[in-house]
XYZ file of C-alpha atoms in Angstrom:
275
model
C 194.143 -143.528 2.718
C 194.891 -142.594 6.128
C 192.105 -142.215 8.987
C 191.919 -138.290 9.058
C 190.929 -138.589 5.244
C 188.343 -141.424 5.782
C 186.461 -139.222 8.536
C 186.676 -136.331 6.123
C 184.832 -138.255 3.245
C 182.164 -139.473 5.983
C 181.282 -135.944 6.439
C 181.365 -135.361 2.296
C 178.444 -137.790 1.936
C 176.713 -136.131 4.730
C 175.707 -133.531 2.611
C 174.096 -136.343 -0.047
C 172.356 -137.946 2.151
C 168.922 -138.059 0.344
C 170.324 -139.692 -2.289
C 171.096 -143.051 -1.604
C 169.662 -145.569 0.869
C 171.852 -147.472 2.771
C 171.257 -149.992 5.404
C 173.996 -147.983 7.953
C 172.891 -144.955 9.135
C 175.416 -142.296 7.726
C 174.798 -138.756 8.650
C 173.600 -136.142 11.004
C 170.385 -137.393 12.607
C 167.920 -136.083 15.838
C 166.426 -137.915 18.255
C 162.672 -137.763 17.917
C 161.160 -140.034 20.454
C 162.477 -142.040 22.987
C 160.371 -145.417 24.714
C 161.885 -146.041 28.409
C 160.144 -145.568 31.692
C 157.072 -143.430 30.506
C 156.368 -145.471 27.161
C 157.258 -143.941 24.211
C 157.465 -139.817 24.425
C 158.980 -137.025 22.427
C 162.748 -137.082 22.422
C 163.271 -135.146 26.281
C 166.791 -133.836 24.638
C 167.966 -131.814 21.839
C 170.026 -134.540 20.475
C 172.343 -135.950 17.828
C 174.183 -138.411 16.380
C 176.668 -138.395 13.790
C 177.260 -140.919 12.050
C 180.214 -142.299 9.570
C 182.071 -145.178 8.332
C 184.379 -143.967 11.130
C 183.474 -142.830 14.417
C 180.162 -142.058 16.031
C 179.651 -138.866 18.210
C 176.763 -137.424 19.953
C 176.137 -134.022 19.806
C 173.446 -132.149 23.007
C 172.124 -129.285 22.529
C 171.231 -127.747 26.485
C 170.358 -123.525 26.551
C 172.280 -122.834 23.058
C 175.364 -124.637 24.413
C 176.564 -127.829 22.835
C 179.232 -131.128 24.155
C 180.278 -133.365 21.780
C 181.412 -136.930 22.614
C 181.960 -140.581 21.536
C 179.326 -141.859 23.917
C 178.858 -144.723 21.906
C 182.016 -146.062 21.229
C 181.296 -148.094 17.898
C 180.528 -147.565 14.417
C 176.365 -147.447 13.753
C 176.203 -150.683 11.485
C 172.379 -152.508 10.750
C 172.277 -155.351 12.978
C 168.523 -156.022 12.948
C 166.150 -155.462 15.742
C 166.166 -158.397 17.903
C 169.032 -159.605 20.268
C 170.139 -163.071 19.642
C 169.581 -164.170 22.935
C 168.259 -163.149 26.790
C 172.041 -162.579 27.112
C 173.304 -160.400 24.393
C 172.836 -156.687 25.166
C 174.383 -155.416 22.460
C 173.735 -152.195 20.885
C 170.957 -152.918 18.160
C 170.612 -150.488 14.764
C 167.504 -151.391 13.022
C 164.879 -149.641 10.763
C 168.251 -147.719 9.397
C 168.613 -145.632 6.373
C 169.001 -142.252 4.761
C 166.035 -140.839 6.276
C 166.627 -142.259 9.887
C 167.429 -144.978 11.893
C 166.101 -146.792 15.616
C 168.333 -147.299 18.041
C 167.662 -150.140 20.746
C 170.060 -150.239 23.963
C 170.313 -151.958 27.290
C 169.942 -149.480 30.013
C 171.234 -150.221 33.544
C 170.926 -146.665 34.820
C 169.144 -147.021 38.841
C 166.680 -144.197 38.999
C 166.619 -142.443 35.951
C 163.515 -140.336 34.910
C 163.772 -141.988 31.574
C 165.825 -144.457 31.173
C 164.798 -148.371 32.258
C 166.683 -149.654 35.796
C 167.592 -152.682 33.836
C 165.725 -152.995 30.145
C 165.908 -151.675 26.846
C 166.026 -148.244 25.530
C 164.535 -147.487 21.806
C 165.499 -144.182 20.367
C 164.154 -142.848 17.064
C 166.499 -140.603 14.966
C 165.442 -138.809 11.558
C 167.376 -137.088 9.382
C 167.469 -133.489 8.363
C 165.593 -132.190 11.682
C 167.241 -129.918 13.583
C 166.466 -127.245 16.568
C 167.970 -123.393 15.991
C 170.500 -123.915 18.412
C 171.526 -126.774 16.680
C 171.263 -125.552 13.636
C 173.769 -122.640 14.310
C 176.081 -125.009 16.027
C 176.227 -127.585 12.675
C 176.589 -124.561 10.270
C 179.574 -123.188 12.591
C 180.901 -126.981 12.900
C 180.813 -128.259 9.013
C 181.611 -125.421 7.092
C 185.300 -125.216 5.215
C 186.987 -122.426 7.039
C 188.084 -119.596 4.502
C 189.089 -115.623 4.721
C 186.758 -113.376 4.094
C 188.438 -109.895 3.473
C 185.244 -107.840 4.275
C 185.569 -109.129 7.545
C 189.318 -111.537 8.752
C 187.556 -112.210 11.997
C 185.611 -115.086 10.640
C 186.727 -118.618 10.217
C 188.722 -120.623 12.815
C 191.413 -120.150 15.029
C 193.106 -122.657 17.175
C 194.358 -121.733 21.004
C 197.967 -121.583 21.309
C 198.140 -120.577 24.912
C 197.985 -117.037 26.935
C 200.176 -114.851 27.811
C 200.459 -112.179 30.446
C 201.683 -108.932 28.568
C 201.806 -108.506 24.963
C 205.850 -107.692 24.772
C 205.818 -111.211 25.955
C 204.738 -112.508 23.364
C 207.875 -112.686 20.700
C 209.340 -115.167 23.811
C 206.420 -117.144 24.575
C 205.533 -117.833 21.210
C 208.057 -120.685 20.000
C 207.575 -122.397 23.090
C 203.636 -122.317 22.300
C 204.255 -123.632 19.107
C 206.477 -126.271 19.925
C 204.580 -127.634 22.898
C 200.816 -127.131 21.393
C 200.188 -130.556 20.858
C 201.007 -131.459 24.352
C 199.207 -128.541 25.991
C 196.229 -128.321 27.599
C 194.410 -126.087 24.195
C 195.471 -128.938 21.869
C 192.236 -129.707 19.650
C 190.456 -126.363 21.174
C 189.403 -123.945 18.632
C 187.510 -120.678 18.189
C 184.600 -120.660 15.454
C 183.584 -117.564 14.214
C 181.100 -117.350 11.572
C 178.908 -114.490 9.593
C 175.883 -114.625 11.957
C 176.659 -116.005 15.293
C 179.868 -116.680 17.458
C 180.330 -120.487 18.262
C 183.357 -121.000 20.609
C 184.831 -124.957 20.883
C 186.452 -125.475 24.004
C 187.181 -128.854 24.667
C 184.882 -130.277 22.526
C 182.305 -127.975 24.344
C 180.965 -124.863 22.873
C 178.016 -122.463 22.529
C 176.326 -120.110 20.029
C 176.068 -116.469 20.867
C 175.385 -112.940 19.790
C 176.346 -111.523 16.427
C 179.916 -110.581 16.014
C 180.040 -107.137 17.051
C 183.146 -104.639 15.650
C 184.500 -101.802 17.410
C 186.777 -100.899 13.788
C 186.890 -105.057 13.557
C 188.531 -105.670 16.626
C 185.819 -106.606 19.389
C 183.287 -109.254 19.566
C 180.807 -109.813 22.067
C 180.207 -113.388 23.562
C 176.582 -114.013 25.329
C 176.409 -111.521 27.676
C 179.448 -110.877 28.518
C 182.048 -107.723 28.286
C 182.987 -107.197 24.745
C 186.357 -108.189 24.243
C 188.701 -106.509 22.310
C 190.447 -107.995 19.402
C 194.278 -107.166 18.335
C 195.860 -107.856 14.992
C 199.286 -109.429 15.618
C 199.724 -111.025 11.824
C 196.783 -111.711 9.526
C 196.504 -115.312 10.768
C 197.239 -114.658 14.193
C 195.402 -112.439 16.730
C 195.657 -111.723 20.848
C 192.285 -111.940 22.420
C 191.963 -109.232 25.526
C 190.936 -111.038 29.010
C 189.677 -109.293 31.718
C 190.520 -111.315 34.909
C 189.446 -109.611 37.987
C 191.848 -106.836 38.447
C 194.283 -107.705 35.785
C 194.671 -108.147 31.854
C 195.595 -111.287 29.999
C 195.571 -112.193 26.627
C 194.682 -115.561 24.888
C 196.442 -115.944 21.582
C 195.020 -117.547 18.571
C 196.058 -118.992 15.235
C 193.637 -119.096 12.488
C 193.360 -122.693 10.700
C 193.866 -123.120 6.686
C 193.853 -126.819 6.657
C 191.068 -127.102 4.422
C 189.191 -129.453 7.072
C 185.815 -128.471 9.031
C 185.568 -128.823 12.561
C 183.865 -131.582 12.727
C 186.178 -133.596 10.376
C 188.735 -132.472 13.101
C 186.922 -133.512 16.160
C 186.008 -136.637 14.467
C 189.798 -137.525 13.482
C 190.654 -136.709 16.914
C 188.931 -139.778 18.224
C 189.356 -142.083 15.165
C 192.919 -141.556 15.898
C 192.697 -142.094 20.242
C 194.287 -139.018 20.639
C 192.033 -137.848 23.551
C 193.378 -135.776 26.087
């Protein structure tokens, strides 16, 4: 079993997660409270972790916007809640389960508004609590891409590259192809999905208006000009750019692989292929 499928089946139990207790915390979890500086207060970020046999990321929520990272570098494994000596400031997982987990960490941040100058942190995560913003971004992240024929738009696409003019295209495109994995759009994707526009960029990304259609081929992002959509194959569309004074287009591919996004951003850093 190679690592891609591991991180997949991490995400499988995700949605079981009431059902059996397990001394690792394995899931999607908020922060509720956090005890630094001020004593213990209500979590002062909209954030996540997410947890598998795998990888753990972090996911922050900041004005419908989300980042995604690896902040923590290890796998969430119970360790118990006390350090085994005045030396060892080690990440501690304690208090861990289906329903949540406390995190304990040795902050040497100089200044913070939170965080100690040089003592531990305790965060409290629970399970199954999530903001609106958050919300729409984990619906858009862990669903199972498919085509819908009432409307093709939705699913994801990944970014091949841009292009200048559209007759262009039939020339650039091999070269996109061949050279996505070492461009600078490898592992950034498009979401669309049925009641909100998520873009990942990066590993960054945002939720935003309802898709809008001018005959299916415009969408509207935040605030921004609607953008108009072309057709160029089923699975493969040109995305209008208005740059100051001139026109460019941003061509996408849409992805069948059967995966959600957040299998694929996971695999991305189980395998170290960070760019």
């Amino acid at each position: 079993m190679n690592k891609r499928t591991l991180v997949a089946i991490s995400f499988v139990l995700t949605t079981a997660i009431g059902q059996a207790q397990t001394e690792n915390p394995r899931g999607i979890y908020k922060m509720m409270t956090l005890t630094g500086k001020q004593g213990e207060i209500k979590a002062p970020f909209d954030q996540y972790k997410i947890c598998t046999d795998s990888v753990t990321l972090m996911l922050l929520m900041r004005d419908m916007a989300f980042s995604i990272g690896d902040n923590d570098h290890k796998v969430f494994d119970y360790t118990g809640e006390q350090p085994k000596d005045e030396n060892d400031k080690r990440t501690l997982i304690y208090d861990s389960g289906a329903d949540g987990f406390t995190l304990k960490w040795w902050s040497t941040n100089k200044g913070h508004l939170y965080y100690p100058d040089n003592g531990w942190c305790i965060e409290k995560y629970w399970a199954n609590q999530y903001s609106r913003g958050a919300q729409m971004a984990f619906d858009a992240l862990t669903a199972v891409p498919t085509l819908d024929k009432e409307n093709p738009l939705l699913g994801t696409w990944r970014i091949l590259g841009d292009v200048d003019e559209l007759h262009d295209l039939k020339k650039a495109l091999p070269k996109m192809l061949e050279n996505y994995e070492s461009s600078k759009y490898y592992n950034s994707f498009y979401v669309f999905t049925p009641k909100s526009f998520a873009v990942v960029v990066r590993l960054n990304g945002g939720a935003a208006n309802s898709v809008e259609y001018d005959g299916k081929k415009a969408y509207k992002l935040n605030n921004k000009t609607t953008s108009r959509v072309i057709w160029l194959t089923k699975d493969r569309i040109a995305v209008e750019e208005k740059i100051d004074y001139r026109t460019d287009y941003k061509i996408l591919e849409r992805v069948n692989d059967g995966q959600t996004m957040l299998s694929c951003i996971a695999s991305r850093y189980v395998s170290g292929s960070r760019r």
